[in-house]
XYZ file of C-alpha atoms in Angstrom:
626
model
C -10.959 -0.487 64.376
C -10.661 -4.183 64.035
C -10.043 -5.973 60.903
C -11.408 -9.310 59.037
C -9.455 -11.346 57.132
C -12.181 -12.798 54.492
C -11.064 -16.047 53.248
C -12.408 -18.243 50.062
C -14.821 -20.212 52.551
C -16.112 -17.077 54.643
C -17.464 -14.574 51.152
C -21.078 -14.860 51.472
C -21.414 -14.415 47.993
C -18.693 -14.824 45.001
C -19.758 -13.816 41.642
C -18.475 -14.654 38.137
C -15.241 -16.499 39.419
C -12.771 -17.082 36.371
C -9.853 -18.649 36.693
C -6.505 -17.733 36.136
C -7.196 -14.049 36.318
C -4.868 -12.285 38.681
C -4.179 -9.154 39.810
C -1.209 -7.474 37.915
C 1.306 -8.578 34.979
C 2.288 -11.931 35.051
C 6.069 -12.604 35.325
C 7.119 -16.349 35.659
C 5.203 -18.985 35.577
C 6.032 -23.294 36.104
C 4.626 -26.540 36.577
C 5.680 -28.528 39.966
C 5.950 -32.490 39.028
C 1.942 -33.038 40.094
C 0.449 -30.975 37.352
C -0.270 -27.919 39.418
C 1.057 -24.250 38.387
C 2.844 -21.625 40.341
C 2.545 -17.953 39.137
C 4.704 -15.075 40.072
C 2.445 -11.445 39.044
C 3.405 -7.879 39.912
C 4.195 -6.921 42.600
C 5.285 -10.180 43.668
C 2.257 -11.908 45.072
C 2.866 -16.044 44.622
C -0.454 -18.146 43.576
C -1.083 -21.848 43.261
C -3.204 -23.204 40.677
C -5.163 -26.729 39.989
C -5.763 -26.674 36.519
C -7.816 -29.935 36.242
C -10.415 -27.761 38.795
C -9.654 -24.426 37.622
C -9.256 -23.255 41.013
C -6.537 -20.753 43.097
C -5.725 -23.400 45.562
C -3.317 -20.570 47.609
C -1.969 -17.306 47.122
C 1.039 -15.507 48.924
C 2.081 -11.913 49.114
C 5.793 -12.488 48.978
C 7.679 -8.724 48.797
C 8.038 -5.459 47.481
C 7.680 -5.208 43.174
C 11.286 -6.593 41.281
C 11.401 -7.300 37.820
C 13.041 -10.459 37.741
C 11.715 -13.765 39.063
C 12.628 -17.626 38.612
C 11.222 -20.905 39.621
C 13.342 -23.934 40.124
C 12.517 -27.022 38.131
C 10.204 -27.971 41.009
C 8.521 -25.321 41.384
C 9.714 -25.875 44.612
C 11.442 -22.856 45.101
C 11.461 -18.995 43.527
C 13.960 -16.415 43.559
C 13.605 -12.288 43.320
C 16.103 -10.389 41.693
C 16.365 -6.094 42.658
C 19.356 -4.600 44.502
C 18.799 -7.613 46.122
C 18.044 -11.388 45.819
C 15.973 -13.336 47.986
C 14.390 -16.976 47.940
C 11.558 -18.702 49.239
C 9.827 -21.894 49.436
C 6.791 -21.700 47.460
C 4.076 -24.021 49.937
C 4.818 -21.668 52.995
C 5.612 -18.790 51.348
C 8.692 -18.355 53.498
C 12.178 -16.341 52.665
C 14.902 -19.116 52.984
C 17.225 -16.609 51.658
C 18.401 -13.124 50.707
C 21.665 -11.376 49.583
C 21.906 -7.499 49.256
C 23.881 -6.750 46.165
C 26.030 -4.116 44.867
C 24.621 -3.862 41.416
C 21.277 -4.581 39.716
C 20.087 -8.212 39.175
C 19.087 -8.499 35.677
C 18.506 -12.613 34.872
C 17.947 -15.252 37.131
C 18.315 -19.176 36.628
C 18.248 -22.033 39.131
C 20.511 -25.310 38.332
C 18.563 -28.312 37.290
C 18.961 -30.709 39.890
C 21.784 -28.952 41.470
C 22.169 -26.544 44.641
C 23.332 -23.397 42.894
C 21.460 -19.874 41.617
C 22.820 -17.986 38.830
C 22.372 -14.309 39.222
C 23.257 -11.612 35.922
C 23.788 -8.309 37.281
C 23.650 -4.926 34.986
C 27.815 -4.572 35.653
C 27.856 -8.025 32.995
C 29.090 -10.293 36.413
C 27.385 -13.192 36.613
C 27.230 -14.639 40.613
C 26.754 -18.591 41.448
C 24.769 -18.724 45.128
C 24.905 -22.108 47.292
C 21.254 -21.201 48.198
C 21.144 -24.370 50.664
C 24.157 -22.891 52.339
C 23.158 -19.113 51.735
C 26.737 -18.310 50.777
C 28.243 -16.962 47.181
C 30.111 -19.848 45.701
C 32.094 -17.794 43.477
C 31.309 -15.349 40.081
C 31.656 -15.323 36.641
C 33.619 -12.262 34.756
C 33.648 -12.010 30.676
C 36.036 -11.233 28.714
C 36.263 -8.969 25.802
C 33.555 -10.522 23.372
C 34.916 -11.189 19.475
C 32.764 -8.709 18.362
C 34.652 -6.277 20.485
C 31.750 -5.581 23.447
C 33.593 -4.668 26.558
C 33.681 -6.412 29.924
C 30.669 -5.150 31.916
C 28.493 -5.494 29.146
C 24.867 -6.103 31.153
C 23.640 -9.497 31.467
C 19.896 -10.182 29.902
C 19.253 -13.722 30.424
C 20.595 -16.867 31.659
C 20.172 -20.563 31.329
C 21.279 -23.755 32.963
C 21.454 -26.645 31.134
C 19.540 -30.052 31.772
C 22.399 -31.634 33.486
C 23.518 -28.208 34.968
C 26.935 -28.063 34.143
C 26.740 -25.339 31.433
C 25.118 -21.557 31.627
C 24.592 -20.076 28.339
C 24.919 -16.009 29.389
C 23.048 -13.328 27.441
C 24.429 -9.869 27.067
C 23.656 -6.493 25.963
C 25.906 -6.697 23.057
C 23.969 -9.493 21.516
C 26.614 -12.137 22.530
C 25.901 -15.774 24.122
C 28.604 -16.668 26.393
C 28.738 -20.480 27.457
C 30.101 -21.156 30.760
C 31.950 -24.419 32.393
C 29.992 -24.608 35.861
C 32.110 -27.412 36.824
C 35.573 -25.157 36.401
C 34.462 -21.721 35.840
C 35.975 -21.048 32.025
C 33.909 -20.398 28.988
C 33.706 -22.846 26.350
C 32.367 -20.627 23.825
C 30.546 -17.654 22.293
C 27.407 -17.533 20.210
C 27.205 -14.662 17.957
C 24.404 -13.642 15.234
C 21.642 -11.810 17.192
C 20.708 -8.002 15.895
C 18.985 -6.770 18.983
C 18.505 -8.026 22.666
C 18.536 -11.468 23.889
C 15.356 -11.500 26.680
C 15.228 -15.175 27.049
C 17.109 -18.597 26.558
C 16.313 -21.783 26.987
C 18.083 -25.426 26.394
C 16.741 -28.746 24.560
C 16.171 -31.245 26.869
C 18.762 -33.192 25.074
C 21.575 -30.391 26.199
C 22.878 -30.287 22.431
C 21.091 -27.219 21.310
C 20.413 -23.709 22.915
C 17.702 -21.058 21.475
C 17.861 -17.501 21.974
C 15.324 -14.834 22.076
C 15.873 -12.036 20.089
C 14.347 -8.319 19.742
C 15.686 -8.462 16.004
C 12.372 -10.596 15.692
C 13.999 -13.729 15.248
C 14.573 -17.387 17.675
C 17.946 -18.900 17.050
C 18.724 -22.618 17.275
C 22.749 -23.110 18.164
C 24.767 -26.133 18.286
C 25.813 -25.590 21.943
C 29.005 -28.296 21.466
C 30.496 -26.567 18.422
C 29.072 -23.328 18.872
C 27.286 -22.543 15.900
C 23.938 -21.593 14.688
C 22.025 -24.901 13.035
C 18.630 -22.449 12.162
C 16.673 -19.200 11.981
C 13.042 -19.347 12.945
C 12.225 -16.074 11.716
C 8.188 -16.008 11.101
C 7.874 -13.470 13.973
C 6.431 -10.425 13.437
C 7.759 -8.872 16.735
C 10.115 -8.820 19.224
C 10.509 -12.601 20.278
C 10.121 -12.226 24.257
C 9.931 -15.878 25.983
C 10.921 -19.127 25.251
C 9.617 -22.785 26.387
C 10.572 -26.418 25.305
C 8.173 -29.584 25.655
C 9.556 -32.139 28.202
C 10.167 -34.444 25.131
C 11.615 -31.653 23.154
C 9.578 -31.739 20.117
C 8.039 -28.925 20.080
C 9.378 -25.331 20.951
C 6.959 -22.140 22.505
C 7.946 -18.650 21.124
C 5.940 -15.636 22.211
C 6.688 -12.451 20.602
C 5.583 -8.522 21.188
C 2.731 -8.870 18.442
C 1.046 -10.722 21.639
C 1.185 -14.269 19.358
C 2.692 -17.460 20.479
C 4.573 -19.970 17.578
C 4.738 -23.394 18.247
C 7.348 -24.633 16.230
C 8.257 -28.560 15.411
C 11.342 -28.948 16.299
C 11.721 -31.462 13.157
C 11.964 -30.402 10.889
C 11.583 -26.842 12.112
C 8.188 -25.678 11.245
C 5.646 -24.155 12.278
C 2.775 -25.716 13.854
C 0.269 -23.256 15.126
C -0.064 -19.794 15.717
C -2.021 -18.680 18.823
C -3.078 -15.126 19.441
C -5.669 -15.365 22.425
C -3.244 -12.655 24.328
C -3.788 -9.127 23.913
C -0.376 -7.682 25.937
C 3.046 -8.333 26.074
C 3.720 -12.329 26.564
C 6.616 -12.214 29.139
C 6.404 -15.995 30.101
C 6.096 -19.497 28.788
C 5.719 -22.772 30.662
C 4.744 -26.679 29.295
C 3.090 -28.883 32.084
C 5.254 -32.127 32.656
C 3.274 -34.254 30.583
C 3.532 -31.629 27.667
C -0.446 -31.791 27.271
C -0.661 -28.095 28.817
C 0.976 -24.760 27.654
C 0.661 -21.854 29.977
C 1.321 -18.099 29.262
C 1.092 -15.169 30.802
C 2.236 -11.922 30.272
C 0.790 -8.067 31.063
C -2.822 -9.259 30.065
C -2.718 -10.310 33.445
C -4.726 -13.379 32.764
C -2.935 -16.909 32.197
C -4.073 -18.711 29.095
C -3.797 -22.226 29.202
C -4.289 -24.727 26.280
C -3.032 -27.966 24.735
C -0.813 -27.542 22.038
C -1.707 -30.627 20.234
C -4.748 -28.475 19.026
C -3.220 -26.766 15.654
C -6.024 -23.965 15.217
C -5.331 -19.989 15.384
C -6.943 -18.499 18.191
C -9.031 -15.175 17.609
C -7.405 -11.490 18.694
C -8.543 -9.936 22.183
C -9.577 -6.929 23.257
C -7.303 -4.568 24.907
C -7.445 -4.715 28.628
C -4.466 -2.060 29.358
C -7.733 0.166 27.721
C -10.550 -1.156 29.932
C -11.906 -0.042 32.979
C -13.130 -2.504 35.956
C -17.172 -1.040 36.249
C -20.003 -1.930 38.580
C -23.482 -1.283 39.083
C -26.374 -2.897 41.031
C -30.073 -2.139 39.661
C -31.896 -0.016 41.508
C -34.365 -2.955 43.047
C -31.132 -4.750 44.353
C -31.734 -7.773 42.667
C -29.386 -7.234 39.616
C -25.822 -6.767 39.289
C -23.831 -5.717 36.598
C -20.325 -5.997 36.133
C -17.626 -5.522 33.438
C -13.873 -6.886 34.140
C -11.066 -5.991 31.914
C -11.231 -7.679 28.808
C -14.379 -9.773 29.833
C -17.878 -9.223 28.367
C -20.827 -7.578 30.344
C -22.019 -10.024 32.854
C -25.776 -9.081 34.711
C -26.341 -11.724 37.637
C -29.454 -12.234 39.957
C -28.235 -11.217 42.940
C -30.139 -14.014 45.384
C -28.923 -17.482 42.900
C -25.682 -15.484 41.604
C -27.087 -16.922 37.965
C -26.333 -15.114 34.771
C -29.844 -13.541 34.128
C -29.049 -11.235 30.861
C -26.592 -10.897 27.727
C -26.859 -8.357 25.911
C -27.665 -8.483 22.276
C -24.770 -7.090 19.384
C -22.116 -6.500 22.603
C -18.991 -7.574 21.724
C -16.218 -7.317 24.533
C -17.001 -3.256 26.580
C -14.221 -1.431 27.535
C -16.323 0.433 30.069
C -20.209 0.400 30.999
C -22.407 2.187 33.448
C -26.353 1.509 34.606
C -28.742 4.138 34.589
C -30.090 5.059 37.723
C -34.034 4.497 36.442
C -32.671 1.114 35.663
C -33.762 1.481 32.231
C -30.594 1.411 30.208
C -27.010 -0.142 29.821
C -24.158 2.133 28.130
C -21.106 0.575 26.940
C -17.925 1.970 25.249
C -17.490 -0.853 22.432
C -13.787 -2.445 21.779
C -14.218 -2.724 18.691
C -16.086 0.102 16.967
C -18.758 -0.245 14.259
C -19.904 1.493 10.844
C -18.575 3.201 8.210
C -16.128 5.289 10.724
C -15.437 3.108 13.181
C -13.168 5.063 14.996
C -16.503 7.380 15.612
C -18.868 4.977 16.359
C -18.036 4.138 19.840
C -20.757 3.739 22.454
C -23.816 1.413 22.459
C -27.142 2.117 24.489
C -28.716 -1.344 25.442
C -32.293 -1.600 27.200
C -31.576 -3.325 30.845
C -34.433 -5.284 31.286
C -34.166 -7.275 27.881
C -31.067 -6.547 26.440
C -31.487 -5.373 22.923
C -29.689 -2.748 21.682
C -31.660 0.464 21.060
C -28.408 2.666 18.976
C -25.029 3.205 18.339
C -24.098 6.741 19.472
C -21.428 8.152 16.604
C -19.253 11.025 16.861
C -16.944 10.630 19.780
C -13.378 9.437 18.881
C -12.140 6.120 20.432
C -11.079 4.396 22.566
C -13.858 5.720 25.569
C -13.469 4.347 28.778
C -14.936 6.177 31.526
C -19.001 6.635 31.644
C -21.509 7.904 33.994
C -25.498 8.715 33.948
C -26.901 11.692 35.381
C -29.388 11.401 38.232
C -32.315 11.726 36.070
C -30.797 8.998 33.824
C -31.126 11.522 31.128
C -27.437 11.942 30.594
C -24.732 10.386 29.244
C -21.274 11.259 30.354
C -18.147 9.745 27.982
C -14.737 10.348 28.076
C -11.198 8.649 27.581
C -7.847 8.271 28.434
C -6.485 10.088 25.534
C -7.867 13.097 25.444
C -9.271 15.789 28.259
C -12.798 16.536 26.410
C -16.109 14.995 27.844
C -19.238 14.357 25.625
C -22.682 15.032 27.112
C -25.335 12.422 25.368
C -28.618 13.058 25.783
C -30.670 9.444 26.668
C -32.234 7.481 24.371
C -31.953 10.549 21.225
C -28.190 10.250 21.136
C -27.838 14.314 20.529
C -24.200 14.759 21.779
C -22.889 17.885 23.458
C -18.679 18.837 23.839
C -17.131 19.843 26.717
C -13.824 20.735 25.318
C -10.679 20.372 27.233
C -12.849 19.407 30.574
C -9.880 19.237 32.224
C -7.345 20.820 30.779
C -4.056 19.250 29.762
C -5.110 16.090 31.533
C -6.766 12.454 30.462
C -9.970 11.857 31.806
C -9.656 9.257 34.633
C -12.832 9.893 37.087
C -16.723 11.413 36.280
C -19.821 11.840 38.506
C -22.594 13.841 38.542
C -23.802 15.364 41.424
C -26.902 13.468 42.780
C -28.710 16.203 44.476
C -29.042 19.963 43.542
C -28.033 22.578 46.097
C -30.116 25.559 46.949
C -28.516 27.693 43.935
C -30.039 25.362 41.341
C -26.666 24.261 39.911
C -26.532 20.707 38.780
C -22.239 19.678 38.615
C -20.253 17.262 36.730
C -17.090 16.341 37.999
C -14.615 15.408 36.118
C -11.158 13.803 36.916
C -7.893 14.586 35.738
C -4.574 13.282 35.475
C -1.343 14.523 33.483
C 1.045 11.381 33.618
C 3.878 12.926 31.765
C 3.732 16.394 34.287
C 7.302 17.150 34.777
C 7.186 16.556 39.018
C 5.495 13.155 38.478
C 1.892 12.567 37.702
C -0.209 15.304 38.351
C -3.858 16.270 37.964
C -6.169 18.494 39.139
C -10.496 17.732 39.087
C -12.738 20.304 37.169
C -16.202 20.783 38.478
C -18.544 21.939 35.685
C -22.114 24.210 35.690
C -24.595 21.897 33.447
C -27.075 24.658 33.559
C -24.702 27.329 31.898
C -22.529 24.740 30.493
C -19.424 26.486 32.014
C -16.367 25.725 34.514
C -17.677 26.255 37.840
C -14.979 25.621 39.757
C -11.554 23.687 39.600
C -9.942 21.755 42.431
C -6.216 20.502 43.024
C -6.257 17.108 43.440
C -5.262 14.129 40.942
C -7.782 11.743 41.300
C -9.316 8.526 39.825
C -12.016 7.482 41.022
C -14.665 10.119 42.355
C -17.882 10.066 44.458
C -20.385 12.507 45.525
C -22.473 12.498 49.111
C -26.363 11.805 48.174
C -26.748 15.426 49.976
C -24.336 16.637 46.981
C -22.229 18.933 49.080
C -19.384 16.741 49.304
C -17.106 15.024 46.561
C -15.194 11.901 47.419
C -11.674 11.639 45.631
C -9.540 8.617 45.551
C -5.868 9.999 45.314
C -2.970 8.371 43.496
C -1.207 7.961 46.726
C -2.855 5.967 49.773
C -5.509 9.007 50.747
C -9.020 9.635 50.437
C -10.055 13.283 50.047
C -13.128 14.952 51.169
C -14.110 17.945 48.986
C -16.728 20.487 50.720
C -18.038 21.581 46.729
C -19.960 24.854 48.404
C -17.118 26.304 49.557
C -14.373 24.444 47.019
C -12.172 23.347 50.015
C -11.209 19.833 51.535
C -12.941 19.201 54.394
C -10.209 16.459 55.413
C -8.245 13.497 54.393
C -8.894 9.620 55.348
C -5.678 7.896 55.700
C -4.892 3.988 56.227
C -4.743 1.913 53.051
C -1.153 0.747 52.375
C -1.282 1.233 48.445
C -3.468 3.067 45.958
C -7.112 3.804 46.421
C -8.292 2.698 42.918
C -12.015 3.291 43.965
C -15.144 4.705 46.633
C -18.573 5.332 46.990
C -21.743 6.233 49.287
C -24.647 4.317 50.256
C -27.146 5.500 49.416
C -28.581 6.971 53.129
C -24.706 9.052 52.981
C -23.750 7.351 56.216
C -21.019 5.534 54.828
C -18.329 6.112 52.685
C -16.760 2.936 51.319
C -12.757 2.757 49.550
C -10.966 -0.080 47.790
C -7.308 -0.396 47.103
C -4.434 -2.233 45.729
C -3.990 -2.918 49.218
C -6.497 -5.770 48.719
C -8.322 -4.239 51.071
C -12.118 -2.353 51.549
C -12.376 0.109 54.603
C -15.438 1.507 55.566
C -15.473 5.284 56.967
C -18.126 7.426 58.732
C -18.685 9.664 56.323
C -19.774 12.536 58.858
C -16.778 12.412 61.341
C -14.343 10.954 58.741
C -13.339 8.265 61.083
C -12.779 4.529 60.218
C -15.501 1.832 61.198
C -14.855 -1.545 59.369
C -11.558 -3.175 57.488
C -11.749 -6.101 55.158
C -8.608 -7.846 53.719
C -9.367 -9.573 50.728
C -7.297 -11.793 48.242
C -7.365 -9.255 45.734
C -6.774 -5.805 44.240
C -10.104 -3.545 44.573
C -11.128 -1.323 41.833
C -14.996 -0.531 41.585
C -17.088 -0.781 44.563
C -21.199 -0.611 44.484
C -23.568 -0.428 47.599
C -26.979 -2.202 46.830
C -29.686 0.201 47.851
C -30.999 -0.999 51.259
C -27.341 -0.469 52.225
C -26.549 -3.908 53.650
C -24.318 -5.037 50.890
C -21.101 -3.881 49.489
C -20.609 -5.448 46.082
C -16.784 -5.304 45.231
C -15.495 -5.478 41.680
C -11.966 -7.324 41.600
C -8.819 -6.921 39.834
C -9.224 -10.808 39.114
C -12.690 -10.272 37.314
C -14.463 -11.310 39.613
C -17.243 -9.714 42.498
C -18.238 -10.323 46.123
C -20.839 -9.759 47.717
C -19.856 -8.255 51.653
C -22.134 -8.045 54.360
C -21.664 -4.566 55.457
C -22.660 -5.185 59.250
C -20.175 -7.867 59.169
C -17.662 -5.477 58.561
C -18.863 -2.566 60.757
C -18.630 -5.548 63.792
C -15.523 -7.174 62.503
C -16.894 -10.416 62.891
């Protein structure tokens, strides 16, 4: 089997590009001196950004997942922190450096114009690397604290000052140690903080220090006489990330109620509240010319705006609740396609224009096309009407967009749906509870399945496209128990539609699933690296397609059955024969995979991306690996 790499200039088609979506949480994020951003996201894959274009300009898969990462001031460099550290230089992409280390790294902070790398480890030593040299330059041990915290205490953050010759240190305890980089003795400790310390950052004058704190304040210390000067305590929740202006007059404070404070820093007030973020905020960064503030966090999209502009931004939907769906019409020239947190986009599939919006749809947390072609369902973010937490789902007509009902009765949040083969039927479930709800299409009567899969959340459905000679039409439903006591585990429930009974259940946690147009065989993408073939007749797998290097998030047929098609967080699609099981066709992509859509001559393979976006891949292409 050969493989293509498909670069930005080689995607026949690219639809719905929006920038600054990437594929997992966001981690660290700076400016290099020309105005361009560098991004660090789960699990550790590097991208470049022009923000004047609003284009990736270069992306690099740099290691395995760590939790800690740090830019120099350049941007010039970044740093991972695990059981080990490692560097590399952000153009190539290249390791320069890495240390194995005998106890966890927990903070990370390069010296401002200076050679050295501060590492905090969870035994409370802090290490100074000569990264240039790739040798330990010597370590940092602190004392008992004076509110009586013990050596070892872990570290939680650090921070160089802007000439580099002090590190402010962050423990468990709540204490700020400052540290002499010049000699190696602390000059001080900062005491006041309630709760942990996750960030720190220095005025560009060097005078003052502010601290992050879980007790749901920012603290402003006198760094030379080590004392606090102010509270900034509007928060209302955890503070998480800090970030100064070049000039230092105004201060970035992002807290776990997923809004951002920009304070003045004189006289200390506050200037705007932003709240475009709908996760965690874990990092901060102001472009060199102070006009740009970036932030990023597990919304795993980077919001960029000018701070200068004092007006509240509006509250988001929740992605970490939405589902990446996909659907091409059934003439092949639409396709539909709803990324987390974005709205409902339907493009021509010959122009890639927008060709439809639908009418009352605020932001979907999960859609799905009728096979007629005749209807759009959508699981609504924010419910409407008197209960909204049962008035859920919205039935749109596809060819002009206005909405036909509200379906009410199904408790929120939905975010799995599926039509029936007949279009008649209306599949809805969520991640919160195991019970499926049949709706009937366009009435809106609603029929339970309770407990569909029992003790599990609903993460897969699909109806079975063709009946078999026993006149049973099957919904399969897809399990998973997260909190199982071995790890996650799941199991998939195949259910009788005529009799409205369990027909059979099968032992596999799955979450994505896919029947064969013939019906007799069920697709199941595993939570390892596997693809399962289920033989439904005789309630066995029939085998197991192996080759993707992370987890297969999502497959389907075309529609003739020849080919079975699987996406991953591999960034990856593979192509298999879906007769003989064996692999035919390998695409490498520059992101994650997670719905995939054949049109209906079978030609194209329509991709829905962890970055929002779609392409459009020329299945012979891939079959030839040209």
């Amino acid at each position: 089997m050969t493989a293509t790499r498909v670069s930005l200039s080689s995607r026949p088609r690219v639809f719905g590009a929006r920038p600054f979506h990437t594929d997992g949480e966001l981690l660290a994020l700076r400016f290099a001196p020309d105005g361009s951003l560098w991004s660090i996201e789960e699990p550790g894959v590097l991208r470049h950004w022009n923000l004047s274009a609003r284009q990736l300009l270069g992306w690099h898969e740099l290691a395995d997942p760590a939790a800690v990462w740090s830019f120099s001031n350049s941007a010039h460099y970044v740093a991972s922190g695990s059981d080990e550290i490692c560097i590399w230089e952000t153009a190539a992409g290249e390791q320069t450096a890495c240390w194995p280390q005998a106890s966890w790294v927990t903070a990370l902070a390069f010296q401002p114009g200076g050679l050295l790398l501060a590492s905090g480890h969870d035994d409370g030593v802090v290490r100074l690397w000569h990264y240039a040299s790739r040798r330990l330059a010597y370590e940092l041990r602190a004392p008992v604290v004076p509110s009586g915290g013990p050596n070892g205490t872990a570290v939680s953050a650090l921070a160089f000052s802007p000439d580099g010759n002090t590190l402010a240190v962050a423990a468990e305890d709540c204490s700020i140690l400052l540290w002499d980089v010049v000699n190696g003795e602390m000059r001080g400790c900062l005491m006041g903080h309630t709760d942990r310390i996750p960030a720190l950052v220095w005025h560009p004058d060097g005078r003052r220090l502010v601290s992050a704190g879980w007790d749901t304040t920012a603290r402003v210390w006198d760094a030379a006489a080590c004392r606090p000067l102010i509270l900034l305590n509007s928060h209302a929740g955890q503070v998480q990330a800090l970030a100064f202006t070049p000039d230092g007059q105004r201060l970035a404070c992002a807290d776990s109620a997923h809004a951002i404070h920009l304070w003045d820093m004189e006289p200390y007030q506050t200037r705007a509240v932003r709240r475009e973020h709908s996760c965690e905020v874990r990092c901060l960064a102001f472009s060199p010319d102070g006009r740009c503030l970036a932030s990023g966090g597990a919304g795993r999209v980077i919001h960029v705006w000018d701070p200068r502009d004092a007006e509240e931004g509006q509250d988001a939907a929740d992605p970490l609740l939405s589902r990446t769906c996909l659907a091409v019409h059934s003439d092949g020239r639409r396709l539909a396609s709803l990324g987390t947190g974005t709205a409902l986009r339907v493009w021509d599939t010959t122009t890639a224009e927008t060709v439809l919006e639908l009418e009352e749809a605020p932001v979907l947390r999960a859609f799905a096309a009728s096979p007629d072609g005749q209807w759009y369902a959508g699981s609504l973010a924010r419910p409407e009407g008197p209960e909204p937490d049962l008035a859920t789902l919205g039935l749109w007509h596809a060819d002009t967009g206005r909405r036909e009902r509200i379906l009410i009765g199904q408790a929120a949040p939905i975010t799995v749906l599926a039509f029936s083969p007949d279009s008649r039927l209306l599949a809805a479930a969520g991640l919160r509870s195991s019970d499926v709800w049949l709706w009937t299409v366009p009435t809106g009567e609603p029929l339970l399945l309770p407990d569909a899969v029992e003790g599990c959340s609903v993460e897969a459905l699909a109806f079975q496209p063709a009946a078999p000679a026993q006149q049973r039409r099957l919904l399969a439903v897809g399990g998973i128990d997260w909190l199982a006591p071995r790890g996650a585990e799941g199991r998939i429930a195949l259910w009788d539609l005529v009799d409205c009974r369990p027909f059979a259940t099968l032992p596999c946690a799955s979450g994505s699933l896919a029947f064969h147009p013939s019906g007799h065989l069920l697709a199941a993408a595993m939570l390892a690296e596997s693809i399962v073939l289920w033989d439904v007749d005789a309630r066995k797998p029939r085998s197991e397609l192996t080759g993707h290097l992370d987890a297969v998030t999502c497959v389907a047929y075309s529609s003739d059955g020849r080919w079975l098609a699987s996406g991953s967080d591999d960034r990856t699609v593979r192509l298999w024969d879906s007769h003989t099981g064996e692999p035919r066709g390998l695409v490498e992509l520059d992101t994650q995979i997670k719905a995939l859509a054949f049109a209906p001559d079978g030609q194209s393979l329509f991709t829905g991306n962890g970055t929002t976006s779609c392409y459009q891949l020329d299945v012979r292409q891939i079959l030839s690996g040209s």
